[in-house]
Amino acid sequence: MPNSSDKSCGARNACVHKRAVTPPEGGGGREGACENQQSHDLPEDPVDSLATNTRQAGLPSHSSVDQGKSLVTTKVGVLCVLLLSVVVGLLAALSYFNSQPDMPGCAMTYSRPRYIEQTEFSRSWTRYSIKYKLYLYRESGYDAFDEPNRIPVLFVPGNAGSHKQVRSMASSSASAFVELIGKDPGAVERGQIGYDFFTVGLNEEFTALHGYSILEQAEFVNDAIRYILSLYPKTRAMHKISGSKSAEFALPTSVVVVGHSMGGVVARTAFALPNYVEDSIQALFTLSTPHNNPTASLEQYVESTYAKVNAFWRNGFSNKALDRVSLVSIAGGNLDSMINSDYTYVGDLAPPENSLSVMSTGINDVWLSLDHQNILWCAQMAKKFAKLTVQIMDARQPSQLLPLDARMKLMRRTLYSGIESDGFVESEQPVSPKNALSSDYQYAHVYDSGAIKLSPADMRGLLPKFTKITIKPRALHLLSSIEGISAKVLQVLYDP
C-alpha cells in the first residue's frame, strides 16, 4: 500500500524542487501540485540543492561571494586610478613650478617712490578727469624737484593695472642716469639729461574685455600728453639742468610712451584718434602687449577696435602719418601664461626701419623668460631697459630723442644678441689684399624669409663676388675689404 507521504508528493526536497521548477498557480491544491511535479520531474541538480540548502541555512551563496569579490576588485581599481592620478598631478605641478626649461631667475628691484597727482590736469584738459588720474613719479634721493624738467615719459598700465607699476623702471632709469653722469660728465652736453616719468591711473579697468575702455583710455592718454608738454616751458626755465653749461635744450614736442600689456594697445590706439597731436609720440615701447589679437574675444567691440587700429598702423607708414615713430615690442616668453608671445610681434604692423620685436630670453644681460607681471619689476630687465632709454635721449632735439635711424640702430645693438639681428652685424677682421672688393654699402635688411634688400642698389652686382665664410649655422657671412688692409664681416640672417 502506498505510503501517505508518497501521496503528499514524496520527500520534502522533491517538493522544494517542484516549487523551484514549476510553482503552482492559483488554488490548484495538493493534487494539482503533485501532477505538476510529475509532469516536470527533473533530476535534482546538486549545485541547486547546495544553493538552496545554503540559503536555508542563512549562509552566503557562491554567486554572492563572487559578486562581493567583483565589487571589492572594482573599488580597489578605482582607488588605484585615483591614487595614480593624484601622483601624476603632483609630479606635473612639481615639474611646472620647479623643473621648467625657463626657470624664474629675476632679482628684485627696490625703489623709494613718490606719486604726485597732477591736480591741475582737470576738466578743462580732459572730460575723464574724474574717472582717470595723472601722476608724476619721483624717486626719493634722486629727484630734487616736484616739477618736471627733464625728458617726459608716460607709462600706461594694462588690464586692471595700477599706475604704481611704473616704479621699477622709473627707479632703474634714475639710477642708470646717475651712473652715466658719473662715468661721462659730458653726457649732459649731448642732451642726455634724464627722464621725468609720468603714469596714468586708469581705475584698474578690465581693458581686455571692453572695447570702449580702450578708446576712452586712449583719448585720455592724448589729453595727458598735451598737458605734460604744456608744463615744460615754465619748468625748464624754473629749474636749470645741472651740468649743462653751454648746451641749449629744445622744448619737448613729444613724449616717450611705455605700455604694459593692454596699455600698449591703448597707446597705439591713441595715434588713430582725432585728439592725437601729430608727432607727440615718436617712441613707443610695449611690454607683453598682444598687438595682433585680443587675448579674450568676449565682446565684438574689442575685435572691431583691434581691426581698425591695426589697419591704421599698417597704412600709417606708407601715408607718412607714422614715418617718424619707432615701435619696440618686448615679449616675456614661455613663463608669460597670459599673453602668447606670438601676439606681441609687430613686424606686420610696421616696417623694419621703424620697429623691432624681441623676447626677453634673447636680450643680452637678461636671458630670462618673464611672466606677465615681473617683466615690469625684474631687475635684469629693468636695468637693461633703463640703459636703453638713457642712450637714445637727446634733449637738443624737439623730439628729445636721437633721429629715427640712429635710434633704431642703437636699440637693435642693445636689445639683439647678434643672432636674430635683422641687419648686418659688423666687425673688423684682417684680410688679404687679394680679397679686396668694394666697400660701397651701408645696410641690408631681411624683410621676410629668403628676401634680402641691399642698399645701395649696385651692391647686388657685387653679391656673387663675395667670399662665403661658414662661421655660424643658419647664417651667411660676406667678406669685403677696406683699402686692402682690414675687412668688414657682414652677417645676413635668414630662415632656410
PDB file of C-alpha atoms in Angstrom, residues 120-309:
ATOM      1  CA  GLU A 120      45.739 120.959 -12.452  1.00  0.00           C
ATOM      2  CA  PHE A 121      45.010 118.322 -15.067  1.00  0.00           C
ATOM      3  CA  SER A 122      41.326 118.927 -14.593  1.00  0.00           C
ATOM      4  CA  ARG A 123      38.163 119.001 -16.650  1.00  0.00           C
ATOM      5  CA  SER A 124      39.495 121.904 -18.655  1.00  0.00           C
ATOM      6  CA  TRP A 125      42.003 119.450 -20.153  1.00  0.00           C
ATOM      7  CA  THR A 126      40.038 116.209 -20.343  1.00  0.00           C
ATOM      8  CA  ARG A 127      36.479 115.003 -19.867  1.00  0.00           C
ATOM      9  CA  TYR A 128      37.824 111.969 -17.985  1.00  0.00           C
ATOM     10  CA  SER A 129      39.479 113.931 -15.162  1.00  0.00           C
ATOM     11  CA  ILE A 130      37.170 112.399 -12.534  1.00  0.00           C
ATOM     12  CA  LYS A 131      37.449 108.852 -13.821  1.00  0.00           C
ATOM     13  CA  TYR A 132      41.201 108.742 -14.545  1.00  0.00           C
ATOM     14  CA  LYS A 133      44.238 110.391 -12.929  1.00  0.00           C
ATOM     15  CA  LEU A 134      47.719 111.550 -13.959  1.00  0.00           C
ATOM     16  CA  TYR A 135      50.736 111.306 -11.649  1.00  0.00           C
ATOM     17  CA  LEU A 136      54.372 112.397 -11.755  1.00  0.00           C
ATOM     18  CA  TYR A 137      56.769 109.803 -10.345  1.00  0.00           C
ATOM     19  CA  ARG A 138      59.605 110.996  -8.170  1.00  0.00           C
ATOM     20  CA  GLU A 139      62.412 108.814  -6.808  1.00  0.00           C
ATOM     21  CA  SER A 140      63.414 109.915  -3.333  1.00  0.00           C
ATOM     22  CA  GLY A 141      67.110 110.665  -3.151  1.00  0.00           C
ATOM     23  CA  TYR A 142      67.448 111.323  -6.906  1.00  0.00           C
ATOM     24  CA  ASP A 143      64.787 113.809  -7.942  1.00  0.00           C
ATOM     25  CA  ALA A 144      65.236 117.171  -6.275  1.00  0.00           C
ATOM     26  CA  PHE A 145      62.149 118.908  -7.654  1.00  0.00           C
ATOM     27  CA  ASP A 146      58.474 118.100  -7.699  1.00  0.00           C
ATOM     28  CA  GLU A 147      58.179 119.710 -11.124  1.00  0.00           C
ATOM     29  CA  PRO A 148      59.297 118.008 -14.340  1.00  0.00           C
ATOM     30  CA  ASN A 149      62.293 119.498 -16.122  1.00  0.00           C
ATOM     31  CA  ARG A 150      63.903 116.611 -17.987  1.00  0.00           C
ATOM     32  CA  ILE A 151      62.562 114.415 -20.822  1.00  0.00           C
ATOM     33  CA  PRO A 152      58.935 113.295 -20.440  1.00  0.00           C
ATOM     34  CA  VAL A 153      57.940 109.616 -20.376  1.00  0.00           C
ATOM     35  CA  LEU A 154      54.376 108.353 -19.936  1.00  0.00           C
ATOM     36  CA  PHE A 155      53.613 104.895 -18.552  1.00  0.00           C
ATOM     37  CA  VAL A 156      50.287 103.253 -19.466  1.00  0.00           C
ATOM     38  CA  PRO A 157      49.321 100.204 -17.347  1.00  0.00           C
ATOM     39  CA  GLY A 158      47.454  97.235 -18.752  1.00  0.00           C
ATOM     40  CA  ASN A 159      44.294  95.330 -17.967  1.00  0.00           C
ATOM     41  CA  ALA A 160      43.347  96.013 -14.315  1.00  0.00           C
ATOM     42  CA  GLY A 161      46.800  97.574 -13.890  1.00  0.00           C
ATOM     43  CA  SER A 162      47.944 100.243 -11.451  1.00  0.00           C
ATOM     44  CA  HIS A 163      49.817 103.489 -12.018  1.00  0.00           C
ATOM     45  CA  LYS A 164      52.266 102.304  -9.352  1.00  0.00           C
ATOM     46  CA  GLN A 165      53.631  99.616 -11.664  1.00  0.00           C
ATOM     47  CA  VAL A 166      55.943 102.261 -13.131  1.00  0.00           C
ATOM     48  CA  ARG A 167      58.153 102.331 -10.057  1.00  0.00           C
ATOM     49  CA  SER A 168      60.740  99.694 -11.036  1.00  0.00           C
ATOM     50  CA  MET A 169      61.558 101.090 -14.475  1.00  0.00           C
ATOM     51  CA  ALA A 170      61.461 104.689 -13.251  1.00  0.00           C
ATOM     52  CA  SER A 171      63.766 103.919 -10.329  1.00  0.00           C
ATOM     53  CA  SER A 172      66.145 101.964 -12.575  1.00  0.00           C
ATOM     54  CA  SER A 173      66.159 104.828 -15.074  1.00  0.00           C
ATOM     55  CA  ALA A 174      67.119 107.304 -12.372  1.00  0.00           C
ATOM     56  CA  SER A 175      69.953 105.028 -11.229  1.00  0.00           C
ATOM     57  CA  ALA A 176      71.158 104.500 -14.809  1.00  0.00           C
ATOM     58  CA  PHE A 177      71.247 108.240 -15.439  1.00  0.00           C
ATOM     59  CA  VAL A 178      73.242 108.909 -12.262  1.00  0.00           C
ATOM     60  CA  GLU A 179      75.660 106.138 -13.234  1.00  0.00           C
ATOM     61  CA  LEU A 180      76.042 107.592 -16.724  1.00  0.00           C
ATOM     62  CA  ILE A 181      76.811 111.078 -15.421  1.00  0.00           C
ATOM     63  CA  GLY A 182      79.353 109.630 -13.023  1.00  0.00           C
ATOM     64  CA  LYS A 183      81.201 107.893 -15.857  1.00  0.00           C
ATOM     65  CA  ASP A 184      80.717 110.538 -18.517  1.00  0.00           C
ATOM     66  CA  PRO A 185      80.058 114.074 -17.224  1.00  0.00           C
ATOM     67  CA  GLY A 186      79.893 115.348 -20.803  1.00  0.00           C
ATOM     68  CA  ALA A 187      76.750 113.315 -21.466  1.00  0.00           C
ATOM     69  CA  VAL A 188      74.552 116.196 -20.342  1.00  0.00           C
ATOM     70  CA  GLU A 189      76.062 118.450 -23.003  1.00  0.00           C
ATOM     71  CA  ARG A 190      74.975 115.840 -25.571  1.00  0.00           C
ATOM     72  CA  GLY A 191      71.389 116.069 -24.385  1.00  0.00           C
ATOM     73  CA  GLN A 192      71.331 113.095 -22.009  1.00  0.00           C
ATOM     74  CA  ILE A 193      69.577 114.834 -19.143  1.00  0.00           C
ATOM     75  CA  GLY A 194      67.416 112.083 -17.640  1.00  0.00           C
ATOM     76  CA  TYR A 195      63.698 111.342 -17.664  1.00  0.00           C
ATOM     77  CA  ASP A 196      60.552 112.534 -15.934  1.00  0.00           C
ATOM     78  CA  PHE A 197      58.222 109.537 -15.577  1.00  0.00           C
ATOM     79  CA  PHE A 198      54.521 110.263 -15.638  1.00  0.00           C
ATOM     80  CA  THR A 199      51.994 107.498 -15.080  1.00  0.00           C
ATOM     81  CA  VAL A 200      48.233 107.280 -15.538  1.00  0.00           C
ATOM     82  CA  GLY A 201      45.770 105.749 -13.119  1.00  0.00           C
ATOM     83  CA  LEU A 202      43.066 104.149 -15.233  1.00  0.00           C
ATOM     84  CA  ASN A 203      40.768 102.982 -12.465  1.00  0.00           C
ATOM     85  CA  GLU A 204      42.112  99.426 -12.886  1.00  0.00           C
ATOM     86  CA  GLU A 205      39.591  98.813 -15.641  1.00  0.00           C
ATOM     87  CA  PHE A 206      39.353  95.499 -17.476  1.00  0.00           C
ATOM     88  CA  THR A 207      40.523  96.890 -20.786  1.00  0.00           C
ATOM     89  CA  ALA A 208      40.978  93.483 -22.361  1.00  0.00           C
ATOM     90  CA  LEU A 209      37.261  92.796 -22.058  1.00  0.00           C
ATOM     91  CA  HIS A 210      35.770  96.128 -23.078  1.00  0.00           C
ATOM     92  CA  GLY A 211      36.388  97.894 -26.371  1.00  0.00           C
ATOM     93  CA  TYR A 212      35.000 101.247 -25.229  1.00  0.00           C
ATOM     94  CA  SER A 213      37.505 101.291 -22.350  1.00  0.00           C
ATOM     95  CA  ILE A 214      40.331 101.081 -24.880  1.00  0.00           C
ATOM     96  CA  LEU A 215      39.004 104.142 -26.706  1.00  0.00           C
ATOM     97  CA  GLU A 216      38.346 106.132 -23.537  1.00  0.00           C
ATOM     98  CA  GLN A 217      41.782 105.434 -22.119  1.00  0.00           C
ATOM     99  CA  ALA A 218      43.449 106.266 -25.437  1.00  0.00           C
ATOM    100  CA  GLU A 219      41.664 109.609 -25.561  1.00  0.00           C
ATOM    101  CA  PHE A 220      42.769 110.290 -22.003  1.00  0.00           C
ATOM    102  CA  VAL A 221      46.378 109.440 -22.923  1.00  0.00           C
ATOM    103  CA  ASN A 222      46.325 112.033 -25.717  1.00  0.00           C
ATOM    104  CA  ASP A 223      44.901 114.638 -23.335  1.00  0.00           C
ATOM    105  CA  ALA A 224      47.578 113.774 -20.766  1.00  0.00           C
ATOM    106  CA  ILE A 225      50.346 114.193 -23.357  1.00  0.00           C
ATOM    107  CA  ARG A 226      49.057 117.652 -24.311  1.00  0.00           C
ATOM    108  CA  TYR A 227      49.061 118.630 -20.649  1.00  0.00           C
ATOM    109  CA  ILE A 228      52.539 117.210 -19.998  1.00  0.00           C
ATOM    110  CA  LEU A 229      54.074 119.093 -22.920  1.00  0.00           C
ATOM    111  CA  SER A 230      52.459 122.309 -21.710  1.00  0.00           C
ATOM    112  CA  LEU A 231      54.427 122.137 -18.438  1.00  0.00           C
ATOM    113  CA  TYR A 232      57.942 122.348 -19.820  1.00  0.00           C
ATOM    114  CA  PRO A 233      58.239 125.967 -20.983  1.00  0.00           C
ATOM    115  CA  LYS A 234      57.714 127.025 -17.376  1.00  0.00           C
ATOM    116  CA  THR A 235      59.535 124.241 -15.539  1.00  0.00           C
ATOM    117  CA  ARG A 236      62.623 124.235 -17.781  1.00  0.00           C
ATOM    118  CA  ALA A 237      63.021 127.957 -17.129  1.00  0.00           C
ATOM    119  CA  MET A 238      62.466 127.430 -13.410  1.00  0.00           C
ATOM    120  CA  HIS A 239      64.879 124.529 -12.914  1.00  0.00           C
ATOM    121  CA  LYS A 240      68.076 124.573 -14.904  1.00  0.00           C
ATOM    122  CA  ILE A 241      69.580 121.208 -15.794  1.00  0.00           C
ATOM    123  CA  SER A 242      72.627 120.658 -13.594  1.00  0.00           C
ATOM    124  CA  GLY A 243      75.791 120.057 -15.579  1.00  0.00           C
ATOM    125  CA  SER A 244      74.656 121.940 -18.683  1.00  0.00           C
ATOM    126  CA  LYS A 245      76.835 124.977 -19.294  1.00  0.00           C
ATOM    127  CA  SER A 246      76.749 125.691 -22.971  1.00  0.00           C
ATOM    128  CA  ALA A 247      74.161 123.269 -24.337  1.00  0.00           C
ATOM    129  CA  GLU A 248      70.824 124.654 -25.404  1.00  0.00           C
ATOM    130  CA  PHE A 249      67.990 122.234 -24.936  1.00  0.00           C
ATOM    131  CA  ALA A 250      64.866 122.335 -27.081  1.00  0.00           C
ATOM    132  CA  LEU A 251      61.449 122.334 -25.516  1.00  0.00           C
ATOM    133  CA  PRO A 252      59.901 118.882 -25.871  1.00  0.00           C
ATOM    134  CA  THR A 253      57.295 118.348 -28.575  1.00  0.00           C
ATOM    135  CA  SER A 254      56.873 114.620 -27.979  1.00  0.00           C
ATOM    136  CA  VAL A 255      56.625 112.141 -25.118  1.00  0.00           C
ATOM    137  CA  VAL A 256      58.163 108.691 -24.878  1.00  0.00           C
ATOM    138  CA  VAL A 257      55.358 106.208 -24.129  1.00  0.00           C
ATOM    139  CA  VAL A 258      55.737 102.838 -22.398  1.00  0.00           C
ATOM    140  CA  GLY A 259      52.762 100.483 -22.361  1.00  0.00           C
ATOM    141  CA  HIS A 260      52.404  97.259 -20.427  1.00  0.00           C
ATOM    142  CA  SER A 261      50.069  94.567 -21.749  1.00  0.00           C
ATOM    143  CA  MET A 262      46.836  96.219 -22.942  1.00  0.00           C
ATOM    144  CA  GLY A 263      48.452  99.568 -22.193  1.00  0.00           C
ATOM    145  CA  GLY A 264      50.457  99.084 -25.375  1.00  0.00           C
ATOM    146  CA  VAL A 265      47.226  98.613 -27.335  1.00  0.00           C
ATOM    147  CA  VAL A 266      45.790 101.747 -25.711  1.00  0.00           C
ATOM    148  CA  ALA A 267      48.930 103.679 -26.698  1.00  0.00           C
ATOM    149  CA  ARG A 268      48.715 102.516 -30.333  1.00  0.00           C
ATOM    150  CA  THR A 269      45.019 103.386 -30.380  1.00  0.00           C
ATOM    151  CA  ALA A 270      45.867 106.941 -29.326  1.00  0.00           C
ATOM    152  CA  PHE A 271      47.526 107.542 -32.717  1.00  0.00           C
ATOM    153  CA  ALA A 272      44.249 106.841 -34.529  1.00  0.00           C
ATOM    154  CA  LEU A 273      42.022 109.204 -32.531  1.00  0.00           C
ATOM    155  CA  PRO A 274      41.035 112.742 -33.544  1.00  0.00           C
ATOM    156  CA  ASN A 275      42.611 114.348 -30.438  1.00  0.00           C
ATOM    157  CA  TYR A 276      46.077 112.958 -31.232  1.00  0.00           C
ATOM    158  CA  VAL A 277      48.629 115.737 -31.729  1.00  0.00           C
ATOM    159  CA  GLU A 278      50.908 114.983 -34.676  1.00  0.00           C
ATOM    160  CA  ASP A 279      54.391 113.799 -33.660  1.00  0.00           C
ATOM    161  CA  SER A 280      53.524 113.995 -29.958  1.00  0.00           C
ATOM    162  CA  ILE A 281      54.629 110.333 -29.638  1.00  0.00           C
ATOM    163  CA  GLN A 282      57.761 109.347 -31.537  1.00  0.00           C
ATOM    164  CA  ALA A 283      58.968 106.422 -29.432  1.00  0.00           C
ATOM    165  CA  LEU A 284      56.638 103.677 -28.200  1.00  0.00           C
ATOM    166  CA  PHE A 285      57.810 100.725 -26.091  1.00  0.00           C
ATOM    167  CA  THR A 286      55.436  97.878 -25.290  1.00  0.00           C
ATOM    168  CA  LEU A 287      55.939  95.066 -22.789  1.00  0.00           C
ATOM    169  CA  SER A 288      53.969  91.813 -23.162  1.00  0.00           C
ATOM    170  CA  THR A 289      51.402  93.535 -25.366  1.00  0.00           C
ATOM    171  CA  PRO A 290      49.010  91.443 -27.513  1.00  0.00           C
ATOM    172  CA  HIS A 291      49.285  93.551 -30.677  1.00  0.00           C
ATOM    173  CA  ASN A 292      47.814  91.191 -33.239  1.00  0.00           C
ATOM    174  CA  ASN A 293      44.826  89.634 -31.489  1.00  0.00           C
ATOM    175  CA  PRO A 294      42.849  90.256 -28.307  1.00  0.00           C
ATOM    176  CA  THR A 295      43.525  87.741 -25.578  1.00  0.00           C
ATOM    177  CA  ALA A 296      39.829  87.363 -24.707  1.00  0.00           C
ATOM    178  CA  SER A 297      37.313  87.867 -27.514  1.00  0.00           C
ATOM    179  CA  LEU A 298      34.286  88.273 -25.292  1.00  0.00           C
ATOM    180  CA  GLU A 299      32.973  91.447 -26.899  1.00  0.00           C
ATOM    181  CA  GLN A 300      32.557  92.356 -30.539  1.00  0.00           C
ATOM    182  CA  TYR A 301      33.732  95.905 -29.981  1.00  0.00           C
ATOM    183  CA  VAL A 302      37.133  94.701 -28.804  1.00  0.00           C
ATOM    184  CA  GLU A 303      37.529  92.867 -32.112  1.00  0.00           C
ATOM    185  CA  SER A 304      36.426  95.868 -34.186  1.00  0.00           C
ATOM    186  CA  THR A 305      38.747  98.219 -32.266  1.00  0.00           C
ATOM    187  CA  TYR A 306      41.682  95.907 -32.897  1.00  0.00           C
ATOM    188  CA  ALA A 307      40.831  95.673 -36.594  1.00  0.00           C
ATOM    189  CA  LYS A 308      40.568  99.443 -37.071  1.00  0.00           C
ATOM    190  CA  VAL A 309      43.706 100.287 -35.093  1.00  0.00           C
TER     191      VAL A 309
END
